[in-house]
Structure formats: structure tokens, C-alpha cells
Amino acid sequence: MARNWEEFFVEKILLIAAVSSVVIILAIIGFVVGQGYTALGTIGIINFVFGLIWNPDYGLYGIFPLIIGTLSVVAVSLLFAVPLSILGAMFLAEVAPRTMRRILRPTIQTLAGVPSVIYGFFGLIVLVPFMRTHFGGSGFSILTASLILTVMVLPTILSISEDALRSIPVEYKEASLGLGATHWQTIKNVIFPAAIPGVITGVILGMGRAIGETMAVLMVAGNVPLIPTSILSPVRTLTANIALEMGEATGLHYNALFATGIVLLVIIVILLLIVNWVNYRQRVTIGGGYL
Amino acid sequence: MNRIIPPKHANSIMNVIFWGVGILAIAILVLVIGYLLYVGLPQVNLTFLFTDPIDNGAAGGIWPSIVSTFYITIVALVVAAPLGVLAAVYLAEYSGENTFVKTIRFATETLASVPSIVFGLFGLAFFVVYLQMGFCILAGGLTLALMAIPTILRTSEVAIETVPQSYKEGSMALGSSKWQTVIRVVIPAAIGGITTGIILGMARAVEETAAILYTVGATTTVPVSLFDGGDPLPLHLYTLATEGISLPNAYGTAAVLVILILVITFSTNYLVERYTKKMMGR
Amino acid sequence: MENIMQVKDLKTYFDDTNVLKDVNIDIPKNEVTSIIGPSGTGKSVFLRTLNRMNDVISTFRKEGTILLDGEDIYDPKIDAVDIRKRVGMVFQKPNPFPKSIFENVAYGMRVHGVYKKAQLQEVVERSLKGAALWDEVKDNLDKSAMSLSGGQQQRLCIARTIAVEPEVILMDEPCSALDPISTTKIEDLIHNLKNKYTIVIVTHNMQQATRVSKYTAFFLNGTIVEKGLTDKIFIEPEDKRTEDYITGRFG
């Protein structure tokens, strides 16, 4: 009987540990929303989200330029990172010989492990001066930030895509090769299409990482809260906005920065719901025999 | 179908592109790490490592930052490792697939994707202000713990799930209870993956900046208690670099941070591999 | 002849799928009983019902009674864990733990609260000798069990089982993954073990059944078609289906 009590208590302790994730995420949402919603009330959601000017000194809290800043940096970085990651994943999963894989995999892992402040620092001392010399301007720009972000999201998209490519049954590949297709034709026409849901998951999670990235972008994007006019314009992202101003913010300004946090949370949750939906659909599609 | 490029040529062209991408990835890593070590290592010496900074880091060393990083990482791990591993055990061994478990999983996924600056906001609002801890090692460490939990949980869960059913059956057939089986067979068999998870969580705590920007303070003296402020390495680097205090010291700090992360990840990989080989009799 | 286990009107279900349909059999003490029959007729399910290994499957359900020393093993007051201590099991594929040879054998005792080094050492040695493995491993007790050959691993699993001194040992096709020489060693071992333990062995190999067991039960589609002395079943089976099976006409 003593043993049953032990088992019972152990299970309850494990359960509490498991529930802690839920409690933490609810607490985060609770506190961020709790601190931010007063600002939304005072400013008005429309004025907050679509307001064109962010200038706390004049009581103007429009984050539209910051949203555009985040979107432009994320879009340009994905433009680079998605093709590179997919090609890299195909290379690792299908083409690369053993030795190359044994070098490339740890390389990708290490790229994922490099601290974001290190990427930011490298961008600041190497890439910004380089861009200034070759493209003019200050060197702090959407393009600079996007290049750094490309390297940062590449490991995420690449490794998830590689897993997806690897999970395609080898029979498909053999069938295609057996019909006289070249290796590239097989990858392009058979393996990749079957792996698309996994690749989409990778891209969305990479996008989440890019949206949430703070330090690296903060150090190279220029942080001007204006709607950019070109890819070489400096921008300020939602995350950078919080990091820059939290130090001095009080009152409505403080709450408005928390409200910026709410916007970030909403974006992340939407992205995760899309990921779950894609994965769910994939399971349903395979289960229903479409594949 | 009009083909512009014959398939065999396309195949060769793509091979060149594939190799190009692979080499590019390696080149980027070598460039970033190599460059930072190249400019940073000459700045690193015993005095730099073991003395206090002078004038907010304009001169002097980074000893308080090393101590802060150490403390804050310990605080994060002491909280996150048990919670993450125990939760993983629950999800992998004690729960079926039901709505409740799906909720936990979605919460964990969300937690893993919350931007680090939002963790920072929460740390500020909850630990610093609401619990009145003030800006200190404890508040920063706890904020980092929350970030490390999903990393540790997911890696450990995968490790536990891959323990063969036959081990568990063997244990149960000898009359061990479920918990005995978990603690004596399942966890030892999964310990490699669990360790990797804890180290990944640790690396996340060591490198994180945004989450501690407004939780740990930026005191440049050596912290003594958990309620002292601190200035962990990444934060110190950020301040040095962006406030133009001292570029040489920033180089040195960056090099130390890079080496720390590389040593943590590679030494763990090595130890885990060795342990697994020994256990599997290879 | 004393019966250590008695199975009465046993029916088992997974969800609504009925696997065993009315099984009745007595297991005589200190003898070897073989369970033979084609694949998918519930032999393994039956074996796993005898030590409540099926309990871990949430959809599992049973009707009827199984007595061990006259006591119902599915009595709500009885803990499945205690039953498994008394009714040990050796699996189809050798499944040593990824621990040292010593720790594998000591495992059961540690779980049951024995921590004294001297006592552990004594039992480990006795069990390894009992499983005819001692001479091969005595100098390498600290080596990982995974480094042993398949046959040695299976004998280690038997040593691990007898270390907790069960009354009954269930064996689920213990030789199916082994080469002929290892199989012979395990069969010899079974011969010696029956002096102390009762053994129930599921086998696909009919020669094995005649070599190792005194009693045999023939399973077909979840019921026992015929049971009794092994010699009788193999030489003059009563049922046509038994005859067809042992002469290799199906299965």
C-alpha cells in the first residue's frame, strides 16, 4: 500500500510540473495584457495599430511604422533564407556525401547556437560599415538587418525542412529514379512536393524567430520609427521598440510598450495556430489517402 | 513540354548550387566566429578575465560579468531543469493523448516561441515590480528559467519517448512499479538526450540578452547575493558596443562569450556520446 | 500433481476485439508447459495475462479468473506489481537494460529493497550460475550488457528473472531470435530450471516443445483445442486440427 501512495504522489508531482508550462504562459499573457490594455484603452486600438507616428514625447503612440519595420525586415530575410534553407536541406538530405554531412550538420547547429547579441555585434562592426561603404547611407538598414536575420533563421528552416525531406519514403524516390528521372528531377518533382507541409512548418517557425528577434536587429536596423521608403532605409521593429525605450518609460508610455508586447504575442499565437493547422491537415490528407 | 535546359545539365547545375549553399553556410560560420576570435582573442588575458571594469568597461576587465553569467545561469537551471524534465516524464510516460495533454503541448510550443523581449517584459512586470524583487540576479535568472523550460522539456520528452518499450517491459516483468521503472531504467537510458536538453537550455540562458535587459539591472560590481544586480556577459557586450564605451573590450567580451558557448555545446556533445557508447557496449 | 496456476473461463478483449475466447487450463508446478499454435491466435496475449503485463494497455479487459496458489491475481486488492514479482517473464527478443551485466541482474533486488553489496554480489553470482552464464562473464561484470551476444543476452535476461526468485517464469518464444547453438543452451537451461521453477513457454518450434516440456496446450483462434501430456499430443492427437498443425499442414 505504501508503494501505491508513493506512485500517487509521484504522479501528482509530475502533473504539477507538466501544468507549469500552461501556468507560465497564462501568467505571461495575463501580466503583459494586464499592463498593456490600459494603453490600448486610452490610445484606442485603431490609433495604436494604425497610427503613423510613434513619438512618446508628444504623446503619439502609433506602432504602424514599427509593424511595417518588422514586416519588411522579416520579409526580406525570408526572401533570402527560404531558398537557401530549402536548397541546404535538399543538399543535406539527398545530395551531400557523408563527410560533407558530418561537417555541415554541426555547422548548422553551431549557427543556431551563436548568441543573438554576437550576431548583432558582428553586424555592427563588420556588416554595417561594409554596407555604408558599398551602398551609401548610414549602413543601418532593412537590408543589413535582413542579412543578419537570414543567418539566424536559416538553421531553423533548414533543419525542419531536412527532417521533412528525410521522412519521405525511399520507395517514392526509387520509383522516380527507376523511371529514368535524374536525381534533381526526383527531388524537384517527387521528394520536395511530398515534404511541403514540413517545409511550411519550418518557414513559419523561422518567421516566428525572425519576428521575435530583438538584439541583432536592434544593433543593426537603425531604429528610426518611420515607414521605410527603400530597402536601405533604417527601420525600427516592434521588439527593438520595447528594448530601446523600456528603460526610461513611465506612465502611458510604459503601458504602451506592454501593448506592443501584446501585438507580438498575438502574431506569434496566430503563426503557431497556422503551424498546427498545417500539420493537422497533413495528417488528415495522408490518412485520407490523398498522398 | 519545352525544356530550356536538358535534364542532365540541370542536374549538374543543381549539384553546383547545392555545394555552393553548403559551402556558404560553413563560410558564414567560419567568418563570424573566426573574425570575432581574431579581433577578440588578443584582448583576452588573465587580467581582462579576472579584474573589475573601470568606468563602466571603458578599461579594465569583465570579472563581474563572468560571475553574473555564472549565477544567473545556475538560478535558471535550478528552476528549469527539474520542471522541464519532470514535465517531460509526465508527457512521455504518464499521459495519454487527450485534450488536456494537447493543451500542455500547445502551451509549451507557445512558450518556446514567445519573443525573448516579451519574457523580459513579463520578468519586469512580475518578478521585478509585482514580487518586488527589484532588478537583480534572481529576477533575471527566473526570467531565463521560464525561457529554458520549453527547450529542456521538448528535448527530454523526445529522448524519453525513444527509450525502447522492451526496456520498460523487462523492468515491469521483474516486479518494479511504474515509477521505479521510470527512475531506474527509462531516465538512465534517456540521460544522454536529457543532458543535451538541459545544456541547450543552459546555452539559452547564457546567451540571452533581451530577456534580462530590464530584469537584472546593469550593476558592474561583482554580485554577492541573489538580490544584487548583475551585468551578464551578453548584456555587458551590448552596452559596450552600442554605447561606444570601448571597442577593444567589446571584442574581448564577444570572444569570451563565443568560446563559452562553443565549449559548453561541444564538450556536452562529446560527453554524451562517450556515455552512450559505454552504455551500449560499443 | 499440484497445480500452481489455474485459468478458468478466461476471455480477453482489446476495445471490442475479443482475443481469447474461453480458455481453461491448469499449470502444474515445477513442470514445463508449452503453448503452441499458429501466429495471431492469442498465445502471447495469454502469457501476458498470467503476469498482468496487459494491464498497461488501457483498452485491455478480461473476464474469468486466474489463480496463483489459489489466489485470484486480478483481485482488486492485489497489486499487479507484486504479481509480476512472483510471475517473471522472458521476452521474445533479449531485452537487457543498457547497464552493466552486474546491474542487470541486481536490478530486481534493488527494486525490491535489497541494497547490501555482499548480498547483491552473492545473488548475482548465484543467478548467473543458474542461467549458465557465470563462467562466460565473471571477469567482465562491469561491462555493458549490450556488448554480449544475443544468446548471452537472453541467458542474462533469464538470470535477471531468477534473481528475484519468482514462482513461475513465462517465456515468450525465448529462442526465436537466436542461433541453433544458443537455442540448445537455453533449452538445457530450461531443463535445469524446472526443478526450482514452473515454466510456461510459448514456442513456434514444435521440436522445441517436445524437447523441453512435459505438458502442451494447442491454441487456435483464441481457444485451447487440445491440452495434455506433450508426448500424447504429438504422437496421438485427439483433434484433427491439432494433427494438421503438428504435421505442418497449416500455421
PDB file of C-alpha atoms in Angstrom, chain A residues 155-278:
ATOM      1  CA  PRO A 155      19.170  26.783 -39.135  1.00  0.00           C
ATOM      2  CA  THR A 156      15.505  26.660 -38.028  1.00  0.00           C
ATOM      3  CA  ILE A 157      14.050  26.407 -41.521  1.00  0.00           C
ATOM      4  CA  LEU A 158      16.814  24.153 -42.785  1.00  0.00           C
ATOM      5  CA  SER A 159      16.678  21.528 -40.057  1.00  0.00           C
ATOM      6  CA  ILE A 160      12.879  21.248 -40.032  1.00  0.00           C
ATOM      7  CA  SER A 161      12.837  21.030 -43.836  1.00  0.00           C
ATOM      8  CA  GLU A 162      15.557  18.398 -43.756  1.00  0.00           C
ATOM      9  CA  ASP A 163      13.528  16.274 -41.349  1.00  0.00           C
ATOM     10  CA  ALA A 164      10.540  16.618 -43.652  1.00  0.00           C
ATOM     11  CA  LEU A 165      12.560  15.599 -46.716  1.00  0.00           C
ATOM     12  CA  ARG A 166      14.047  12.637 -44.857  1.00  0.00           C
ATOM     13  CA  SER A 167      10.664  11.353 -43.777  1.00  0.00           C
ATOM     14  CA  ILE A 168       9.593  10.783 -47.382  1.00  0.00           C
ATOM     15  CA  PRO A 169       9.543   7.009 -48.013  1.00  0.00           C
ATOM     16  CA  VAL A 170      12.513   5.855 -50.051  1.00  0.00           C
ATOM     17  CA  GLU A 171      10.130   3.940 -52.353  1.00  0.00           C
ATOM     18  CA  TYR A 172       8.927   7.201 -53.909  1.00  0.00           C
ATOM     19  CA  LYS A 173      12.459   8.123 -54.732  1.00  0.00           C
ATOM     20  CA  GLU A 174      13.264   4.696 -56.128  1.00  0.00           C
ATOM     21  CA  ALA A 175      10.131   4.690 -58.248  1.00  0.00           C
ATOM     22  CA  SER A 176      11.101   8.008 -59.790  1.00  0.00           C
ATOM     23  CA  LEU A 177      14.740   7.060 -60.359  1.00  0.00           C
ATOM     24  CA  GLY A 178      13.549   3.750 -61.769  1.00  0.00           C
ATOM     25  CA  LEU A 179      11.601   5.643 -64.431  1.00  0.00           C
ATOM     26  CA  GLY A 180      14.825   7.254 -65.612  1.00  0.00           C
ATOM     27  CA  ALA A 181      14.444  10.619 -63.883  1.00  0.00           C
ATOM     28  CA  THR A 182      17.610  12.398 -62.824  1.00  0.00           C
ATOM     29  CA  HIS A 183      18.317  12.929 -59.157  1.00  0.00           C
ATOM     30  CA  TRP A 184      17.341  16.609 -59.376  1.00  0.00           C
ATOM     31  CA  GLN A 185      14.092  15.789 -61.205  1.00  0.00           C
ATOM     32  CA  THR A 186      13.314  13.280 -58.467  1.00  0.00           C
ATOM     33  CA  ILE A 187      13.995  15.812 -55.735  1.00  0.00           C
ATOM     34  CA  LYS A 188      12.047  18.532 -57.506  1.00  0.00           C
ATOM     35  CA  ASN A 189       9.054  16.524 -58.662  1.00  0.00           C
ATOM     36  CA  VAL A 190       8.664  13.783 -56.054  1.00  0.00           C
ATOM     37  CA  ILE A 191      10.509  14.337 -52.802  1.00  0.00           C
ATOM     38  CA  PHE A 192      10.043  18.066 -52.339  1.00  0.00           C
ATOM     39  CA  PRO A 193       6.291  18.204 -53.115  1.00  0.00           C
ATOM     40  CA  ALA A 194       5.672  15.435 -50.578  1.00  0.00           C
ATOM     41  CA  ALA A 195       7.674  17.340 -47.958  1.00  0.00           C
ATOM     42  CA  ILE A 196       5.956  20.695 -48.459  1.00  0.00           C
ATOM     43  CA  PRO A 197       3.877  20.666 -45.242  1.00  0.00           C
ATOM     44  CA  GLY A 198       7.042  20.129 -43.205  1.00  0.00           C
ATOM     45  CA  VAL A 199       8.832  22.861 -45.117  1.00  0.00           C
ATOM     46  CA  ILE A 200       5.938  25.249 -44.477  1.00  0.00           C
ATOM     47  CA  THR A 201       6.164  24.461 -40.758  1.00  0.00           C
ATOM     48  CA  GLY A 202       9.878  25.259 -40.869  1.00  0.00           C
ATOM     49  CA  VAL A 203       9.285  28.527 -42.697  1.00  0.00           C
ATOM     50  CA  ILE A 204       6.604  29.661 -40.258  1.00  0.00           C
ATOM     51  CA  LEU A 205       8.714  28.796 -37.229  1.00  0.00           C
ATOM     52  CA  GLY A 206      11.651  30.610 -38.827  1.00  0.00           C
ATOM     53  CA  MET A 207       9.345  33.559 -39.393  1.00  0.00           C
ATOM     54  CA  GLY A 208       8.377  33.449 -35.715  1.00  0.00           C
ATOM     55  CA  ARG A 209      12.017  33.546 -34.762  1.00  0.00           C
ATOM     56  CA  ALA A 210      12.626  36.497 -37.085  1.00  0.00           C
ATOM     57  CA  ILE A 211       9.650  38.437 -35.713  1.00  0.00           C
ATOM     58  CA  GLY A 212      10.720  37.809 -32.145  1.00  0.00           C
ATOM     59  CA  GLU A 213      14.410  38.508 -32.629  1.00  0.00           C
ATOM     60  CA  THR A 214      15.454  41.563 -30.688  1.00  0.00           C
ATOM     61  CA  MET A 215      19.142  42.136 -30.068  1.00  0.00           C
ATOM     62  CA  ALA A 216      20.602  41.510 -33.503  1.00  0.00           C
ATOM     63  CA  VAL A 217      18.010  43.685 -35.210  1.00  0.00           C
ATOM     64  CA  LEU A 218      18.294  46.333 -32.537  1.00  0.00           C
ATOM     65  CA  MET A 219      22.004  46.658 -33.202  1.00  0.00           C
ATOM     66  CA  VAL A 220      21.903  46.965 -36.997  1.00  0.00           C
ATOM     67  CA  ALA A 221      18.477  48.183 -38.176  1.00  0.00           C
ATOM     68  CA  GLY A 222      18.930  51.856 -37.293  1.00  0.00           C
ATOM     69  CA  ASN A 223      15.818  52.072 -35.094  1.00  0.00           C
ATOM     70  CA  VAL A 224      14.145  55.035 -36.825  1.00  0.00           C
ATOM     71  CA  PRO A 225      10.396  54.763 -36.184  1.00  0.00           C
ATOM     72  CA  LEU A 226       9.347  55.830 -39.667  1.00  0.00           C
ATOM     73  CA  ILE A 227       7.786  53.958 -42.553  1.00  0.00           C
ATOM     74  CA  PRO A 228      10.737  52.945 -44.737  1.00  0.00           C
ATOM     75  CA  THR A 229      10.984  54.203 -48.309  1.00  0.00           C
ATOM     76  CA  SER A 230      13.569  51.773 -49.590  1.00  0.00           C
ATOM     77  CA  ILE A 231      15.379  48.626 -48.624  1.00  0.00           C
ATOM     78  CA  LEU A 232      18.258  50.818 -47.491  1.00  0.00           C
ATOM     79  CA  SER A 233      16.094  52.831 -45.079  1.00  0.00           C
ATOM     80  CA  PRO A 234      16.675  52.384 -41.384  1.00  0.00           C
ATOM     81  CA  VAL A 235      13.680  50.896 -39.543  1.00  0.00           C
ATOM     82  CA  ARG A 236      12.581  50.135 -36.019  1.00  0.00           C
ATOM     83  CA  THR A 237      10.918  46.805 -35.234  1.00  0.00           C
ATOM     84  CA  LEU A 238       8.315  46.051 -32.561  1.00  0.00           C
ATOM     85  CA  THR A 239      10.834  44.172 -30.444  1.00  0.00           C
ATOM     86  CA  ALA A 240      13.520  46.836 -30.788  1.00  0.00           C
ATOM     87  CA  ASN A 241      10.994  49.466 -29.762  1.00  0.00           C
ATOM     88  CA  ILE A 242      10.435  47.755 -26.418  1.00  0.00           C
ATOM     89  CA  ALA A 243      14.129  47.140 -25.838  1.00  0.00           C
ATOM     90  CA  LEU A 244      15.066  50.730 -26.666  1.00  0.00           C
ATOM     91  CA  GLU A 245      12.548  52.582 -24.565  1.00  0.00           C
ATOM     92  CA  MET A 246      11.631  50.385 -21.612  1.00  0.00           C
ATOM     93  CA  GLY A 247      14.492  51.863 -19.632  1.00  0.00           C
ATOM     94  CA  GLU A 248      13.040  55.373 -19.457  1.00  0.00           C
ATOM     95  CA  ALA A 249       9.348  54.672 -19.931  1.00  0.00           C
ATOM     96  CA  THR A 250       6.792  55.643 -17.308  1.00  0.00           C
ATOM     97  CA  GLY A 251       3.024  56.027 -17.232  1.00  0.00           C
ATOM     98  CA  LEU A 252       1.207  55.657 -20.546  1.00  0.00           C
ATOM     99  CA  HIS A 253       4.495  55.170 -22.361  1.00  0.00           C
ATOM    100  CA  TYR A 254       5.308  52.159 -20.123  1.00  0.00           C
ATOM    101  CA  ASN A 255       1.871  50.668 -20.753  1.00  0.00           C
ATOM    102  CA  ALA A 256       2.127  51.346 -24.487  1.00  0.00           C
ATOM    103  CA  LEU A 257       5.309  49.282 -24.620  1.00  0.00           C
ATOM    104  CA  PHE A 258       3.474  46.405 -22.951  1.00  0.00           C
ATOM    105  CA  ALA A 259       0.741  46.883 -25.537  1.00  0.00           C
ATOM    106  CA  THR A 260       3.453  46.411 -28.185  1.00  0.00           C
ATOM    107  CA  GLY A 261       4.189  43.137 -26.406  1.00  0.00           C
ATOM    108  CA  ILE A 262       0.515  42.145 -26.779  1.00  0.00           C
ATOM    109  CA  VAL A 263       0.767  42.681 -30.539  1.00  0.00           C
ATOM    110  CA  LEU A 264       3.853  40.441 -30.656  1.00  0.00           C
ATOM    111  CA  LEU A 265       2.087  37.736 -28.645  1.00  0.00           C
ATOM    112  CA  VAL A 266      -0.936  37.845 -30.928  1.00  0.00           C
ATOM    113  CA  ILE A 267       1.258  37.469 -34.018  1.00  0.00           C
ATOM    114  CA  ILE A 268       3.134  34.515 -32.503  1.00  0.00           C
ATOM    115  CA  VAL A 269      -0.039  32.707 -31.444  1.00  0.00           C
ATOM    116  CA  ILE A 270      -1.532  33.166 -34.921  1.00  0.00           C
ATOM    117  CA  LEU A 271       1.625  31.725 -36.502  1.00  0.00           C
ATOM    118  CA  LEU A 272       1.535  28.714 -34.161  1.00  0.00           C
ATOM    119  CA  LEU A 273      -2.120  28.084 -34.926  1.00  0.00           C
ATOM    120  CA  ILE A 274      -1.229  28.063 -38.625  1.00  0.00           C
ATOM    121  CA  VAL A 275       1.566  25.544 -37.957  1.00  0.00           C
ATOM    122  CA  ASN A 276      -0.784  23.269 -36.059  1.00  0.00           C
ATOM    123  CA  TRP A 277      -3.366  23.576 -38.787  1.00  0.00           C
ATOM    124  CA  VAL A 278      -0.836  22.683 -41.495  1.00  0.00           C
TER     125      VAL A 278
END
